[in-house]
């Protein structure tokens, strides 16, 4: 199975400041169809997960442009340009390139 | 708008069975693969199973293989998860999610396995 390693596991951030989360895969996430099925999900307290970014860098419908994704192959990053109070929660990377799909352990973003 | 509504959760004894449902609306259900993902209390997300758009291909996590069965009824726009030989470690909120990229998620249904 593909292992996704997220760092950091916790990220205290000052409001208005940037935040960055890394996701490293144990294998290349490039699918045979040429796509890289790496997504980023946000889970606010008490809520189900919500898709933010898919295929590395595509923002999902309704996602603010302060969220951006980048990377290739085995190394990926989610960036929040200016953290707002509503961004508090746990962020997961997920790969669906290979079955079984797998998730990172999650990064908790909280306000300092 | 896309909606996924899970149901069927509850309290069950170890060794028991349960069937979860996920009612889909707002999109052409028969065109999308669907996942089940679970989250144990206070823990992260864990993928459970996926079924292709036509139901012909199914994959399972090793932890549930042989005990859980994913299925779908495209005429009823509903996804299912039949769970048997349940264990305490299966206690979790179970979510259904649409497509390989999991673009839409339901609110989840809680399954508690306890004597």
Short mmCIF file of C-alpha atoms in Angstrom, two decimals:
data_model
loop_
_atom_site.label_atom_id
_atom_site.label_comp_id
_atom_site.label_asym_id
_atom_site.label_seq_id
_atom_site.Cartn_x
_atom_site.Cartn_y
_atom_site.Cartn_z
CA UNK A 1 0.00 0.00 0.00
CA UNK A 2 1.10 3.57 -0.65
CA UNK A 3 2.02 5.41 2.54
CA UNK A 4 1.46 9.16 2.73
CA UNK A 5 3.56 11.00 5.29
CA UNK A 6 2.26 14.42 6.32
CA UNK A 7 4.29 17.04 8.10
CA UNK A 8 3.85 18.77 10.40
CA UNK A 9 1.18 16.95 12.41
CA UNK A 10 0.29 20.20 14.14
CA UNK A 11 0.57 23.76 12.87
CA UNK A 12 -0.20 26.69 15.19
CA UNK A 13 -0.58 29.75 12.98
CA UNK A 14 -1.21 33.45 13.58
CA UNK A 15 -4.29 34.82 11.84
CA UNK A 16 -3.34 36.38 8.52
CA UNK A 17 -0.09 34.43 8.29
CA UNK A 18 0.66 31.64 5.81
CA UNK A 19 0.61 27.92 6.52
CA UNK A 20 2.15 25.06 4.61
CA UNK A 21 1.60 21.30 4.84
CA UNK A 22 3.77 18.68 3.19
CA UNK A 23 2.67 15.25 1.97
CA UNK A 24 5.28 12.76 0.85
CA UNK A 25 4.31 9.50 -0.86
CA UNK A 26 6.17 6.19 -0.60
CA UNK A 27 5.71 5.73 -4.37
CA UNK A 28 5.09 7.89 -7.38
CA UNK A 29 1.43 8.92 -7.62
CA UNK A 30 1.43 9.25 -11.40
CA UNK A 31 -1.33 7.01 -12.75
CA UNK A 32 -0.98 5.10 -16.02
CA UNK A 33 -3.50 7.55 -17.52
CA UNK A 34 -1.03 10.39 -16.86
CA UNK A 35 -2.99 11.97 -14.01
CA UNK A 36 -1.80 12.26 -10.42
CA UNK A 37 -4.70 11.56 -8.08
CA UNK A 38 -3.51 13.48 -5.05
CA UNK A 39 -6.18 15.42 -3.19
CA UNK A 40 -6.30 17.64 -0.12
CA UNK A 41 -9.27 17.51 2.23
CA UNK A 42 -10.28 19.78 5.10
CA UNK A 43 -12.21 18.55 8.11
CA UNK A 44 -13.54 21.21 10.42
CA UNK A 45 -14.47 20.17 13.97
CA UNK A 46 -17.64 18.10 13.99
CA UNK A 47 -17.95 18.15 10.19
CA UNK A 48 -17.39 15.60 7.43
CA UNK A 49 -14.33 16.03 5.21
CA UNK A 50 -14.53 18.53 2.38
CA UNK A 51 -12.51 18.44 -0.83
CA UNK A 52 -10.22 21.45 -1.29
CA UNK A 53 -7.75 20.45 -4.00
CA UNK A 54 -7.73 17.57 -6.50
CA UNK A 55 -5.13 16.27 -8.93
CA UNK A 56 -2.37 18.16 -7.11
CA UNK A 57 -3.37 21.73 -7.82
CA UNK A 58 -7.00 22.06 -8.95
CA UNK A 59 -9.16 24.01 -6.52
CA UNK A 60 -12.58 22.47 -6.07
CA UNK A 61 -15.74 24.50 -6.59
CA UNK A 62 -16.25 27.16 -3.93
CA UNK A 63 -12.79 26.82 -2.38
CA UNK A 64 -11.19 30.21 -1.62
CA UNK A 65 -8.14 31.09 -3.67
CA UNK A 66 -5.98 31.39 -0.54
CA UNK A 67 -5.71 27.60 -0.79
CA UNK A 68 -3.24 26.24 -3.33
CA UNK A 69 -1.66 22.88 -4.07
CA UNK A 70 1.61 22.04 -5.77
CA UNK A 71 4.07 19.23 -6.27
CA UNK A 72 4.79 16.26 -8.48
CA UNK A 73 5.69 12.58 -8.31
CA UNK A 74 6.07 11.90 -4.60
CA UNK A 75 6.21 15.34 -2.96
CA UNK A 76 3.21 17.60 -2.55
CA UNK A 77 2.33 20.75 -0.64
CA UNK A 78 -0.83 22.52 0.45
CA UNK A 79 -0.46 26.22 1.16
CA UNK A 80 -2.82 28.63 2.82
CA UNK A 81 -1.69 32.13 1.91
CA UNK A 82 -3.36 33.92 4.84
CA UNK A 83 -4.98 31.79 7.52
CA UNK A 84 -8.47 32.79 8.61
CA UNK A 85 -10.37 31.62 11.68
CA UNK A 86 -12.61 29.37 9.57
CA UNK A 87 -9.53 27.41 8.39
CA UNK A 88 -9.13 25.74 11.77
CA UNK A 89 -9.38 21.98 11.42
CA UNK A 90 -7.52 18.91 10.27
CA UNK A 91 -6.12 18.66 6.74
CA UNK A 92 -5.56 15.34 5.00
CA UNK A 93 -3.81 14.40 1.82
CA UNK A 94 -5.31 11.45 -0.03
CA UNK A 95 -4.14 9.38 -2.97
CA UNK A 96 -6.48 7.52 -5.31
CA UNK A 97 -3.89 6.59 -7.91
CA UNK A 98 -3.60 3.04 -6.63
CA UNK A 99 -6.01 0.79 -4.71
CA UNK A 100 -6.28 0.82 -1.78
CA UNK A 101 -6.72 4.57 -1.60
CA UNK A 102 -4.80 5.95 1.37
CA UNK A 103 -4.78 9.04 3.55
CA UNK A 104 -2.10 10.91 5.41
CA UNK A 105 -2.41 11.00 9.20
CA UNK A 106 -3.70 14.57 9.11
CA UNK A 107 -2.33 17.97 10.09
CA UNK A 108 -4.15 19.98 12.72
CA UNK A 109 -4.22 23.70 11.94
CA UNK A 110 -4.99 25.87 14.92
CA UNK A 111 -4.75 29.55 15.73
CA UNK A 112 -1.95 30.70 18.04
CA UNK B 1 -27.15 20.12 -5.74
CA UNK B 2 -25.22 16.96 -5.00
CA UNK B 3 -26.37 15.21 -1.84
CA UNK B 4 -25.22 12.02 -0.17
CA UNK B 5 -27.15 10.80 2.86
CA UNK B 6 -25.94 7.81 4.85
CA UNK B 7 -28.17 5.73 7.08
CA UNK B 8 -28.26 2.38 8.84
CA UNK B 9 -25.74 2.96 11.59
CA UNK B 10 -26.34 1.91 15.16
CA UNK B 11 -25.12 -0.22 18.04
CA UNK B 12 -24.35 -3.87 17.29
CA UNK B 13 -22.72 -6.64 19.28
CA UNK B 14 -19.37 -8.11 18.24
CA UNK B 15 -19.95 -10.73 15.57
CA UNK B 16 -23.12 -9.02 14.43
CA UNK B 17 -24.13 -7.55 11.09
CA UNK B 18 -25.34 -4.23 9.76
CA UNK B 19 -26.19 -2.75 6.38
CA UNK B 20 -25.39 0.87 5.62
CA UNK B 21 -27.03 2.83 2.83
CA UNK B 22 -26.01 6.00 1.03
CA UNK B 23 -28.80 7.73 -0.88
CA UNK B 24 -27.51 9.92 -3.69
CA UNK B 25 -29.25 12.81 -5.44
CA UNK B 26 -28.44 15.81 -7.60
CA UNK B 27 -26.21 13.98 -10.07
CA UNK B 28 -26.17 10.97 -12.41
CA UNK B 29 -25.33 8.33 -9.82
CA UNK B 30 -24.71 5.58 -12.38
CA UNK B 31 -21.82 7.55 -13.89
CA UNK B 32 -19.59 7.67 -10.81
CA UNK B 33 -17.52 5.25 -8.75
CA UNK B 34 -18.28 5.49 -5.06
CA UNK B 35 -16.23 4.99 -1.89
CA UNK B 36 -16.86 4.13 1.73
CA UNK B 37 -14.44 5.78 4.17
CA UNK B 38 -14.53 5.48 7.94
CA UNK B 39 -13.24 7.44 10.89
CA UNK B 40 -12.81 5.87 14.32
CA UNK B 41 -13.50 8.21 17.26
CA UNK B 42 -10.72 10.78 17.54
CA UNK B 43 -8.76 9.20 14.69
CA UNK B 44 -7.99 9.95 11.06
CA UNK B 45 -9.67 8.86 7.86
CA UNK B 46 -9.41 5.26 6.66
CA UNK B 47 -10.53 4.04 3.27
CA UNK B 48 -12.83 1.02 3.35
CA UNK B 49 -14.00 0.14 -0.15
CA UNK B 50 -14.70 1.38 -3.66
CA UNK B 51 -17.10 0.24 -6.36
CA UNK B 52 -17.00 1.14 -10.04
CA UNK B 53 -19.80 3.09 -11.68
CA UNK B 54 -21.42 -0.11 -13.00
CA UNK B 55 -20.75 -2.26 -9.94
CA UNK B 56 -18.49 -4.65 -11.84
CA UNK B 57 -15.30 -3.80 -9.96
CA UNK B 58 -14.92 -3.67 -6.19
CA UNK B 59 -11.92 -3.26 -3.93
CA UNK B 60 -11.59 -3.53 -0.17
CA UNK B 61 -9.16 -2.59 2.55
CA UNK B 62 -7.41 -5.65 3.97
CA UNK B 63 -8.98 -4.93 7.36
CA UNK B 64 -12.51 -5.56 6.03
CA UNK B 65 -11.92 -8.02 3.19
CA UNK B 66 -14.13 -11.07 3.50
CA UNK B 67 -16.39 -9.36 6.07
CA UNK B 68 -17.74 -6.31 4.22
CA UNK B 69 -19.47 -6.19 0.83
CA UNK B 70 -19.98 -3.02 -1.18
CA UNK B 71 -22.80 -2.87 -3.71
CA UNK B 72 -24.98 -0.37 -5.51
CA UNK B 73 -28.42 -0.13 -7.05
CA UNK B 74 -28.23 2.41 -9.85
CA UNK B 75 -32.00 2.26 -10.34
CA UNK B 76 -32.43 3.49 -6.77
CA UNK B 77 -29.41 5.82 -6.70
CA UNK B 78 -28.18 4.04 -3.61
CA UNK B 79 -24.85 2.69 -2.42
CA UNK B 80 -24.64 -0.05 0.22
CA UNK B 81 -22.16 -1.54 2.63
CA UNK B 82 -23.04 -4.92 4.10
CA UNK B 83 -20.97 -5.48 7.23
CA UNK B 84 -20.72 -8.83 9.00
CA UNK B 85 -18.55 -10.40 11.70
CA UNK B 86 -18.25 -6.94 13.17
CA UNK B 87 -15.45 -6.22 15.63
CA UNK B 88 -15.00 -3.46 18.21
CA UNK B 89 -12.32 -1.94 15.97
CA UNK B 90 -14.96 -1.39 13.27
CA UNK B 91 -16.52 1.28 15.50
CA UNK B 92 -16.44 4.47 13.45
CA UNK B 93 -18.37 7.07 11.54
CA UNK B 94 -18.85 5.71 8.02
CA UNK B 95 -18.92 8.16 5.13
CA UNK B 96 -19.79 7.62 1.51
CA UNK B 97 -17.94 9.76 -1.02
CA UNK B 98 -18.28 10.29 -4.75
CA UNK B 99 -15.68 9.60 -7.43
CA UNK B 100 -11.97 8.76 -7.26
CA UNK B 101 -11.20 12.27 -6.05
CA UNK B 102 -13.92 12.10 -3.35
CA UNK B 103 -15.41 15.42 -4.35
CA UNK B 104 -18.61 15.11 -2.31
CA UNK B 105 -19.12 13.47 1.08
CA UNK B 106 -22.14 12.59 3.15
CA UNK B 107 -22.57 13.57 6.80
CA UNK B 108 -21.74 10.06 7.96
CA UNK B 109 -23.45 7.39 10.04
CA UNK B 110 -22.07 6.08 13.33
CA UNK B 111 -21.50 2.37 13.83
CA UNK B 112 -20.73 1.22 17.36
CA UNK B 113 -19.66 -2.36 17.93
CA UNK B 114 -19.93 -3.15 21.61
CA UNK B 115 -21.36 -5.73 23.95
#
